[in-house]
PDB file of C-alpha atoms in Angstrom:
ATOM      1  CA  MET A  22      92.640 110.185 113.913  1.00 47.00           C
ATOM      2  CA  GLN A  23      94.905 107.664 112.199  1.00 69.00           C
ATOM      3  CA  GLU A  24      97.040 109.104 109.406  1.00 87.00           C
ATOM      4  CA  LEU A  25      96.374 107.837 105.898  1.00 95.00           C
ATOM      5  CA  GLN A  26      98.394 104.733 105.043  1.00 96.00           C
ATOM      6  CA  ILE A  27      99.676 103.977 101.532  1.00 97.00           C
ATOM      7  CA  PRO A  28     101.616 101.079  99.967  1.00 95.00           C
ATOM      8  CA  ASN A  29     105.334 100.871 100.579  1.00 97.00           C
ATOM      9  CA  GLY A  30     105.308  99.835  96.938  1.00 97.00           C
ATOM     10  CA  TYR A  31     104.947 103.524  96.058  1.00 98.00           C
ATOM     11  CA  PHE A  32     108.268 104.270  97.752  1.00 98.00           C
ATOM     12  CA  GLN A  33     109.791 101.332  95.887  1.00 97.00           C
ATOM     13  CA  LEU A  34     108.462 102.758  92.612  1.00 97.00           C
ATOM     14  CA  LEU A  35     110.200 106.062  93.284  1.00 98.00           C
ATOM     15  CA  HIS A  36     113.406 104.212  94.113  1.00 98.00           C
ATOM     16  CA  MET A  37     113.168 102.191  90.874  1.00 97.00           C
ATOM     17  CA  TYR A  38     112.436 105.267  88.788  1.00 98.00           C
ATOM     18  CA  LEU A  39     115.426 107.173  90.157  1.00 98.00           C
ATOM     19  CA  GLN A  40     117.667 104.175  89.541  1.00 97.00           C
ATOM     20  CA  GLN A  41     116.539 104.131  85.913  1.00 96.00           C
ATOM     21  CA  GLN A  42     117.531 107.799  85.715  1.00 96.00           C
ATOM     22  CA  ASP A  43     120.979 106.875  87.100  1.00 97.00           C
ATOM     23  CA  MET A  44     120.138 108.661  90.328  1.00 96.00           C
ATOM     24  CA  ASP A  45     120.390 107.431  93.907  1.00 96.00           C
ATOM     25  CA  ILE A  46     117.479 108.210  96.209  1.00 97.00           C
ATOM     26  CA  PHE A  47     119.952 108.323  99.094  1.00 96.00           C
ATOM     27  CA  SER A  48     122.123 110.922  97.357  1.00 94.00           C
ATOM     28  CA  LEU A  49     119.501 113.489  96.389  1.00 96.00           C
ATOM     29  CA  ALA A  50     120.278 116.731  98.184  1.00 96.00           C
ATOM     30  CA  CYS A  51     116.609 117.573  98.611  1.00 96.00           C
ATOM     31  CA  LEU A  52     116.006 114.323 100.513  1.00 97.00           C
ATOM     32  CA  GLU A  53     119.019 114.539 102.789  1.00 96.00           C
ATOM     33  CA  PRO A  54     116.949 115.407 105.922  1.00 96.00           C
ATOM     34  CA  HIS A  55     114.809 112.304 105.309  1.00 97.00           C
ATOM     35  CA  GLN A  56     117.475 109.695 104.627  1.00 96.00           C
ATOM     36  CA  ALA A  57     117.016 107.742 107.847  1.00 97.00           C
ATOM     37  CA  GLN A  58     113.252 107.452 107.439  1.00 97.00           C
ATOM     38  CA  LEU A  59     113.609 106.573 103.737  1.00 97.00           C
ATOM     39  CA  ARG A  60     116.043 103.779 104.529  1.00 97.00           C
ATOM     40  CA  TYR A  61     113.654 102.436 107.143  1.00 98.00           C
ATOM     41  CA  VAL A  62     110.589 102.494 104.849  1.00 97.00           C
ATOM     42  CA  LEU A  63     112.482 100.907 101.965  1.00 97.00           C
ATOM     43  CA  SER A  64     113.654  98.124 104.289  1.00 97.00           C
ATOM     44  CA  LEU A  65     110.048  97.157 105.108  1.00 97.00           C
ATOM     45  CA  PRO A  66     108.089  94.515 103.144  1.00 95.00           C
ATOM     46  CA  ILE A  67     106.790  95.922  99.868  1.00 95.00           C
ATOM     47  CA  ASP A  68     103.229  94.909 100.776  1.00 91.00           C
ATOM     48  CA  SER A  69     103.217  96.830 104.082  1.00 94.00           C
ATOM     49  CA  GLN A  70     102.024 100.423 104.476  1.00 96.00           C
ATOM     50  CA  SER A  71     103.537 103.747 105.558  1.00 96.00           C
ATOM     51  CA  THR A  72     102.227 107.266 106.088  1.00 96.00           C
ATOM     52  CA  TYR A  73     101.043 109.278 103.116  1.00 97.00           C
ATOM     53  CA  SER A  74     102.296 112.610 104.500  1.00 97.00           C
ATOM     54  CA  PHE A  75     105.892 111.389 104.318  1.00 98.00           C
ATOM     55  CA  PHE A  76     105.447 110.110 100.766  1.00 98.00           C
ATOM     56  CA  ALA A  77     103.844 113.402  99.680  1.00 98.00           C
ATOM     57  CA  GLU A  78     106.759 115.408 101.087  1.00 98.00           C
ATOM     58  CA  VAL A  79     109.345 113.153  99.430  1.00 98.00           C
ATOM     59  CA  MET A  80     107.516 113.324  96.096  1.00 98.00           C
ATOM     60  CA  GLN A  81     107.131 117.096  96.153  1.00 97.00           C
ATOM     61  CA  LEU A  82     110.810 117.615  96.961  1.00 98.00           C
ATOM     62  CA  THR A  83     111.861 115.181  94.229  1.00 98.00           C
ATOM     63  CA  GLN A  84     109.547 116.741  91.645  1.00 97.00           C
ATOM     64  CA  LYS A  85     110.983 120.161  92.376  1.00 96.00           C
ATOM     65  CA  GLN A  86     114.631 119.098  92.234  1.00 96.00           C
ATOM     66  CA  MET A  87     114.116 117.126  88.999  1.00 96.00           C
ATOM     67  CA  ASP A  88     111.773 119.724  87.488  1.00 97.00           C
ATOM     68  CA  CYS A  89     109.446 116.845  86.623  1.00 97.00           C
ATOM     69  CA  PRO A  90     105.771 117.697  87.291  1.00 96.00           C
ATOM     70  CA  GLN A  91     104.699 114.468  85.535  1.00 97.00           C
ATOM     71  CA  LEU A  92     106.704 112.304  87.957  1.00 98.00           C
ATOM     72  CA  VAL A  93     103.645 110.304  89.043  1.00 98.00           C
ATOM     73  CA  PHE A  94     103.013 109.182  85.458  1.00 98.00           C
ATOM     74  CA  GLU A  95     106.615 108.233  84.799  1.00 98.00           C
ATOM     75  CA  MET A  96     106.661 106.191  88.000  1.00 98.00           C
ATOM     76  CA  ALA A  97     103.324 104.537  87.178  1.00 98.00           C
ATOM     77  CA  CYS A  98     104.837 103.159  83.964  1.00 97.00           C
ATOM     78  CA  LEU A  99     107.011 100.930  86.179  1.00 97.00           C
ATOM     79  CA  ILE A 100     104.129  99.471  88.205  1.00 97.00           C
ATOM     80  CA  ARG A 101     104.103  95.721  88.841  1.00 96.00           C
ATOM     81  CA  PRO A 102     101.582  93.621  90.790  1.00 96.00           C
ATOM     82  CA  GLU A 103     103.818  93.411  93.857  1.00 96.00           C
ATOM     83  CA  HIS A 104     103.681  97.189  94.329  1.00 97.00           C
ATOM     84  CA  PHE A 105     100.012  96.743  95.305  1.00 96.00           C
ATOM     85  CA  GLY A 106     100.754  93.715  97.469  1.00 95.00           C
ATOM     86  CA  VAL A 107      98.316  90.801  97.558  1.00 96.00           C
ATOM     87  CA  LEU A 108      95.617  92.886  95.839  1.00 96.00           C
ATOM     88  CA  GLY A 109      97.936  93.466  92.887  1.00 96.00           C
ATOM     89  CA  TYR A 110      98.437  89.730  92.493  1.00 96.00           C
ATOM     90  CA  MET A 111      94.692  89.121  92.823  1.00 96.00           C
ATOM     91  CA  ALA A 112      93.959  91.592  90.036  1.00 95.00           C
ATOM     92  CA  THR A 113      96.616  89.963  87.865  1.00 94.00           C
ATOM     93  CA  ARG A 114      95.310  86.437  88.413  1.00 95.00           C
ATOM     94  CA  SER A 115      91.607  87.298  88.098  1.00 96.00           C
ATOM     95  CA  ASN A 116      89.646  85.633  85.335  1.00 94.00           C
ATOM     96  CA  SER A 117      88.077  88.843  84.002  1.00 95.00           C
ATOM     97  CA  VAL A 118      87.867  92.604  84.416  1.00 95.00           C
ATOM     98  CA  ALA A 119      84.632  92.151  86.364  1.00 95.00           C
ATOM     99  CA  GLU A 120      86.289  89.800  88.852  1.00 96.00           C
ATOM    100  CA  ALA A 121      89.330  92.055  89.225  1.00 96.00           C
ATOM    101  CA  LEU A 122      87.113  95.060  89.971  1.00 96.00           C
ATOM    102  CA  GLN A 123      85.193  93.106  92.600  1.00 96.00           C
ATOM    103  CA  TYR A 124      88.442  92.377  94.423  1.00 97.00           C
ATOM    104  CA  VAL A 125      89.643  95.975  94.085  1.00 96.00           C
ATOM    105  CA  ILE A 126      86.419  97.189  95.724  1.00 95.00           C
ATOM    106  CA  ARG A 127      86.442  94.560  98.437  1.00 95.00           C
ATOM    107  CA  PHE A 128      90.113  94.788  99.416  1.00 96.00           C
ATOM    108  CA  SER A 129      91.118  98.362  98.551  1.00 95.00           C
ATOM    109  CA  ARG A 130      92.069  98.992 102.193  1.00 95.00           C
ATOM    110  CA  LEU A 131      95.075  96.732 101.674  1.00 95.00           C
ATOM    111  CA  VAL A 132      96.436  99.449  99.384  1.00 95.00           C
ATOM    112  CA  ILE A 133      95.200 102.730 100.894  1.00 95.00           C
ATOM    113  CA  ASP A 134      93.711 102.866 104.370  1.00 95.00           C
ATOM    114  CA  GLY A 135      92.602 105.406 106.943  1.00 92.00           C
ATOM    115  CA  ALA A 136      89.652 107.249 108.423  1.00 86.00           C
ATOM    116  CA  ASP A 137      89.565 109.628 105.430  1.00 85.00           C
ATOM    117  CA  VAL A 138      89.139 106.780 102.940  1.00 87.00           C
ATOM    118  CA  SER A 139      85.661 105.990 101.616  1.00 87.00           C
ATOM    119  CA  PRO A 140      84.828 102.620 100.056  1.00 88.00           C
ATOM    120  CA  ILE A 141      85.076 102.508  96.267  1.00 94.00           C
ATOM    121  CA  GLN A 142      81.691 102.340  94.554  1.00 95.00           C
ATOM    122  CA  MET A 143      80.874 100.727  91.207  1.00 95.00           C
ATOM    123  CA  HIS A 144      77.702 101.484  89.273  1.00 94.00           C
ATOM    124  CA  GLN A 145      76.405 101.416  85.732  1.00 92.00           C
ATOM    125  CA  ARG A 146      75.297 104.402  83.671  1.00 85.00           C
ATOM    126  CA  ASP A 147      73.712 103.294  80.413  1.00 87.00           C
ATOM    127  CA  LYS A 148      76.471 101.226  78.782  1.00 91.00           C
ATOM    128  CA  LYS A 149      79.204 102.630  81.015  1.00 94.00           C
ATOM    129  CA  ILE A 150      80.682 101.167  84.183  1.00 95.00           C
ATOM    130  CA  CYS A 151      81.851 103.795  86.645  1.00 96.00           C
ATOM    131  CA  LEU A 152      84.285 103.119  89.504  1.00 96.00           C
ATOM    132  CA  SER A 153      84.273 106.104  91.860  1.00 96.00           C
ATOM    133  CA  TRP A 154      85.167 107.531  95.265  1.00 96.00           C
ATOM    134  CA  PRO A 155      84.572 111.001  96.781  1.00 95.00           C
ATOM    135  CA  PHE A 156      86.831 114.017  97.198  1.00 95.00           C
ATOM    136  CA  HIS A 157      88.102 114.499 100.769  1.00 91.00           C
ATOM    137  CA  ASP A 158      90.923 117.021 100.773  1.00 94.00           C
ATOM    138  CA  LEU A 159      93.166 118.730  98.232  1.00 95.00           C
ATOM    139  CA  LYS A 160      96.226 117.369 100.058  1.00 95.00           C
ATOM    140  CA  TYR A 161      95.369 113.953  98.601  1.00 96.00           C
ATOM    141  CA  ALA A 162      95.525 115.141  94.969  1.00 97.00           C
ATOM    142  CA  LEU A 163      98.952 113.589  94.418  1.00 97.00           C
ATOM    143  CA  LEU A 164      97.817 110.280  95.912  1.00 97.00           C
ATOM    144  CA  ASN A 165      94.706 110.142  93.741  1.00 97.00           C
ATOM    145  CA  GLU A 166      96.717 110.849  90.595  1.00 98.00           C
ATOM    146  CA  MET A 167      99.343 108.275  91.526  1.00 97.00           C
ATOM    147  CA  THR A 168      96.831 105.561  92.353  1.00 97.00           C
ATOM    148  CA  MET A 169      94.653 106.136  89.293  1.00 97.00           C
ATOM    149  CA  ALA A 170      97.696 106.101  87.015  1.00 98.00           C
ATOM    150  CA  CYS A 171      99.035 102.901  88.575  1.00 97.00           C
ATOM    151  CA  MET A 172      95.672 101.148  88.352  1.00 96.00           C
ATOM    152  CA  VAL A 173      95.290 102.059  84.683  1.00 96.00           C
ATOM    153  CA  HIS A 174      98.807 101.010  83.716  1.00 95.00           C
ATOM    154  CA  LEU A 175      98.524  97.703  85.588  1.00 95.00           C
ATOM    155  CA  ALA A 176      95.162  96.988  83.939  1.00 94.00           C
ATOM    156  CA  ARG A 177      96.758  97.534  80.532  1.00 92.00           C
ATOM    157  CA  GLN A 178      99.352  94.902  81.409  1.00 91.00           C
ATOM    158  CA  ILE A 179      96.776  92.348  82.570  1.00 91.00           C
ATOM    159  CA  PHE A 180      94.116  92.696  79.891  1.00 90.00           C
ATOM    160  CA  PRO A 181      94.423  93.070  76.100  1.00 80.00           C
ATOM    161  CA  ALA A 182      95.517  96.681  75.593  1.00 70.00           C
ATOM    162  CA  GLN A 183      93.759  96.955  72.242  1.00 69.00           C
ATOM    163  CA  LYS A 184      90.438  95.996  73.863  1.00 80.00           C
ATOM    164  CA  PHE A 185      90.684  97.527  77.350  1.00 85.00           C
ATOM    165  CA  GLN A 186      89.925 101.161  76.659  1.00 84.00           C
ATOM    166  CA  LEU A 187      89.085 103.915  79.095  1.00 93.00           C
ATOM    167  CA  LEU A 188      86.164 106.131  78.123  1.00 95.00           C
ATOM    168  CA  GLN A 189      86.866 108.882  80.633  1.00 97.00           C
ATOM    169  CA  ILE A 190      88.870 109.776  83.741  1.00 97.00           C
ATOM    170  CA  ASN A 191      87.439 112.268  86.234  1.00 98.00           C
ATOM    171  CA  PHE A 192      89.464 114.156  88.830  1.00 98.00           C
ATOM    172  CA  ALA A 193      87.868 116.129  91.649  1.00 98.00           C
ATOM    173  CA  HIS A 194      90.798 118.559  91.803  1.00 97.00           C
ATOM    174  CA  SER A 195      92.307 120.974  89.292  1.00 97.00           C
ATOM    175  CA  PRO A 196      95.213 119.868  87.063  1.00 97.00           C
ATOM    176  CA  GLU A 197      98.502 119.492  88.919  1.00 95.00           C
ATOM    177  CA  MET A 198     100.486 119.781  85.671  1.00 97.00           C
ATOM    178  CA  ALA A 199      99.947 120.672  82.006  1.00 96.00           C
ATOM    179  CA  ASP A 200      96.845 118.992  80.546  1.00 96.00           C
ATOM    180  CA  ASP A 201      98.786 117.206  77.814  1.00 96.00           C
ATOM    181  CA  HIS A 202     100.553 115.028  80.406  1.00 97.00           C
ATOM    182  CA  TYR A 203      97.171 113.613  81.437  1.00 98.00           C
ATOM    183  CA  GLN A 204      96.026 113.123  77.861  1.00 96.00           C
ATOM    184  CA  ARG A 205      99.192 111.293  76.826  1.00 96.00           C
ATOM    185  CA  PHE A 206      99.106 108.916  79.779  1.00 97.00           C
ATOM    186  CA  PHE A 207      95.399 108.065  79.950  1.00 96.00           C
ATOM    187  CA  ALA A 208      94.675 108.343  76.203  1.00 95.00           C
ATOM    188  CA  CYS A 209      91.034 109.211  76.850  1.00 96.00           C
ATOM    189  CA  LYS A 210      88.863 112.137  77.841  1.00 96.00           C
ATOM    190  CA  VAL A 211      90.056 113.666  81.141  1.00 98.00           C
ATOM    191  CA  GLU A 212      87.905 116.031  83.192  1.00 98.00           C
ATOM    192  CA  PHE A 213      88.820 118.068  86.276  1.00 98.00           C
ATOM    193  CA  LYS A 214      86.930 119.728  89.147  1.00 97.00           C
ATOM    194  CA  GLN A 215      84.331 116.958  89.087  1.00 97.00           C
ATOM    195  CA  SER A 216      82.124 115.852  91.983  1.00 94.00           C
ATOM    196  CA  ASP A 217      84.246 112.753  92.589  1.00 96.00           C
ATOM    197  CA  TYR A 218      87.139 110.699  91.276  1.00 97.00           C
ATOM    198  CA  SER A 219      86.180 108.041  88.771  1.00 97.00           C
ATOM    199  CA  PHE A 220      87.058 105.742  85.902  1.00 96.00           C
ATOM    200  CA  GLU A 221      84.564 105.070  83.139  1.00 96.00           C
ATOM    201  CA  ILE A 222      84.784 102.006  80.888  1.00 96.00           C
ATOM    202  CA  ASN A 223      82.418 100.349  78.443  1.00 94.00           C
ATOM    203  CA  VAL A 224      80.265  97.665  80.081  1.00 94.00           C
ATOM    204  CA  GLU A 225      81.546  95.176  77.498  1.00 93.00           C
ATOM    205  CA  ASN A 226      85.014  95.454  79.033  1.00 93.00           C
ATOM    206  CA  LEU A 227      83.783  93.583  82.105  1.00 94.00           C
ATOM    207  CA  GLU A 228      83.951  90.346  80.137  1.00 93.00           C
ATOM    208  CA  LEU A 229      87.565  90.774  78.996  1.00 93.00           C
ATOM    209  CA  LYS A 230      89.646  87.755  80.019  1.00 92.00           C
ATOM    210  CA  SER A 231      93.166  87.689  81.407  1.00 89.00           C
ATOM    211  CA  GLU A 232      95.741  85.289  79.997  1.00 86.00           C
ATOM    212  CA  LEU A 233      97.320  85.254  83.469  1.00 90.00           C
ATOM    213  CA  ALA A 234      94.212  83.911  85.265  1.00 93.00           C
ATOM    214  CA  ASP A 235      94.989  81.266  87.893  1.00 95.00           C
ATOM    215  CA  PRO A 236      91.913  80.028  89.850  1.00 93.00           C
ATOM    216  CA  SER A 237      93.982  77.780  92.140  1.00 93.00           C
ATOM    217  CA  LEU A 238      96.340  80.571  93.173  1.00 95.00           C
ATOM    218  CA  MET A 239      93.374  82.906  93.602  1.00 95.00           C
ATOM    219  CA  GLN A 240      92.028  80.767  96.437  1.00 94.00           C
ATOM    220  CA  LEU A 241      95.274  81.173  98.366  1.00 96.00           C
ATOM    221  CA  LEU A 242      95.436  84.904  97.644  1.00 96.00           C
ATOM    222  CA  LEU A 243      91.816  85.341  98.702  1.00 96.00           C
ATOM    223  CA  ARG A 244      92.496  83.760 102.095  1.00 96.00           C
ATOM    224  CA  GLN A 245      95.528  86.000 102.587  1.00 96.00           C
ATOM    225  CA  ALA A 246      93.516  89.095 101.699  1.00 97.00           C
ATOM    226  CA  GLU A 247      90.638  88.143 104.003  1.00 97.00           C
ATOM    227  CA  ASP A 248      93.030  87.577 106.919  1.00 96.00           C
ATOM    228  CA  ALA A 249      94.753  90.923 106.271  1.00 94.00           C
ATOM    229  CA  ILE A 250      91.440  92.809 106.145  1.00 94.00           C
ATOM    230  CA  ALA A 251      90.191  91.119 109.311  1.00 94.00           C
ATOM    231  CA  ALA A 252      93.273  92.366 111.170  1.00 92.00           C
ATOM    232  CA  LYS A 253      92.567  96.007 110.309  1.00 89.00           C
ATOM    233  CA  PRO A 254      90.630  98.451 112.532  1.00 81.00           C
ATOM    234  CA  LEU A 255      87.102  99.226 111.358  1.00 73.00           C
ATOM    235  CA  PHE A 256      86.709 102.932 110.620  1.00 59.00           C
ATOM    236  CA  LYS A 257      83.353 104.698 110.666  1.00 54.00           C
ATOM    237  CA  THR A 258      83.045 104.874 106.867  1.00 48.00           C
ATOM    238  CA  TYR A 259      83.404 101.112 106.566  1.00 41.00           C
ATOM    239  CA  LEU A 260      81.184 100.473 109.573  1.00 40.00           C
ATOM    240  CA  ASN A 261      78.425 102.531 107.931  1.00 40.00           C
ATOM    241  CA  LEU A 262      78.828 100.563 104.715  1.00 37.00           C
ATOM    242  CA  LEU A 263      78.524  97.244 106.513  1.00 35.00           C
ATOM    243  CA  THR A 264      75.442  98.486 108.373  1.00 31.00           C
ATOM    244  CA  TRP A 265      73.854  99.605 105.087  1.00 29.00           C
ATOM    245  CA  VAL A 266      74.639  96.273 103.382  1.00 28.00           C
TER     246      VAL A 266
END
């Protein structure tokens, strides 16, 4: 089974965060056994992917040495479109929240990929739009928190912050840190031990427009994303989805 792949942008985020703290990722004592692999990953294109298990180990060691359980949230505050590769740029240049979400669902494998990944689902409950995916394994708790935090912070950069408001965030695992860290970052209701991972927003948010929209550039980005997806292996979860569609 192929190991889960995540964006090299996540490693770059950690590097950026440590630099802001006047720390060198290559000088941390806890990461000394991993210096060669870190140098290699950080030398790769930011839009390529590397193994999640290595990222999880690096993050856990760094969190412990820095005594910073909220590290994922502090890193997420530095997120830029390029950390998500072509999908990040597509979200930034989308005309509306609805269009951005369509691309996130369609091309999410360009960010996180592997046999354990299930396609993101979007559905409406009353006047709420819910973007969700299932729980697979507790070992992915850090990845889910990191990705959800990065998606939220990037969305707040793209769309009017005073209008784009989360109604609720749901985690399938138990809190990994004190509850107030989650509340401060997401600024909405946060629930744990739920049946899946999900974001909930008001249906009216779908029509929010981005001042960064660029239809001409979107055509080029769309072709790049389609070519990148076509080059990926088709796992069973995605094969089942295509069969159902």
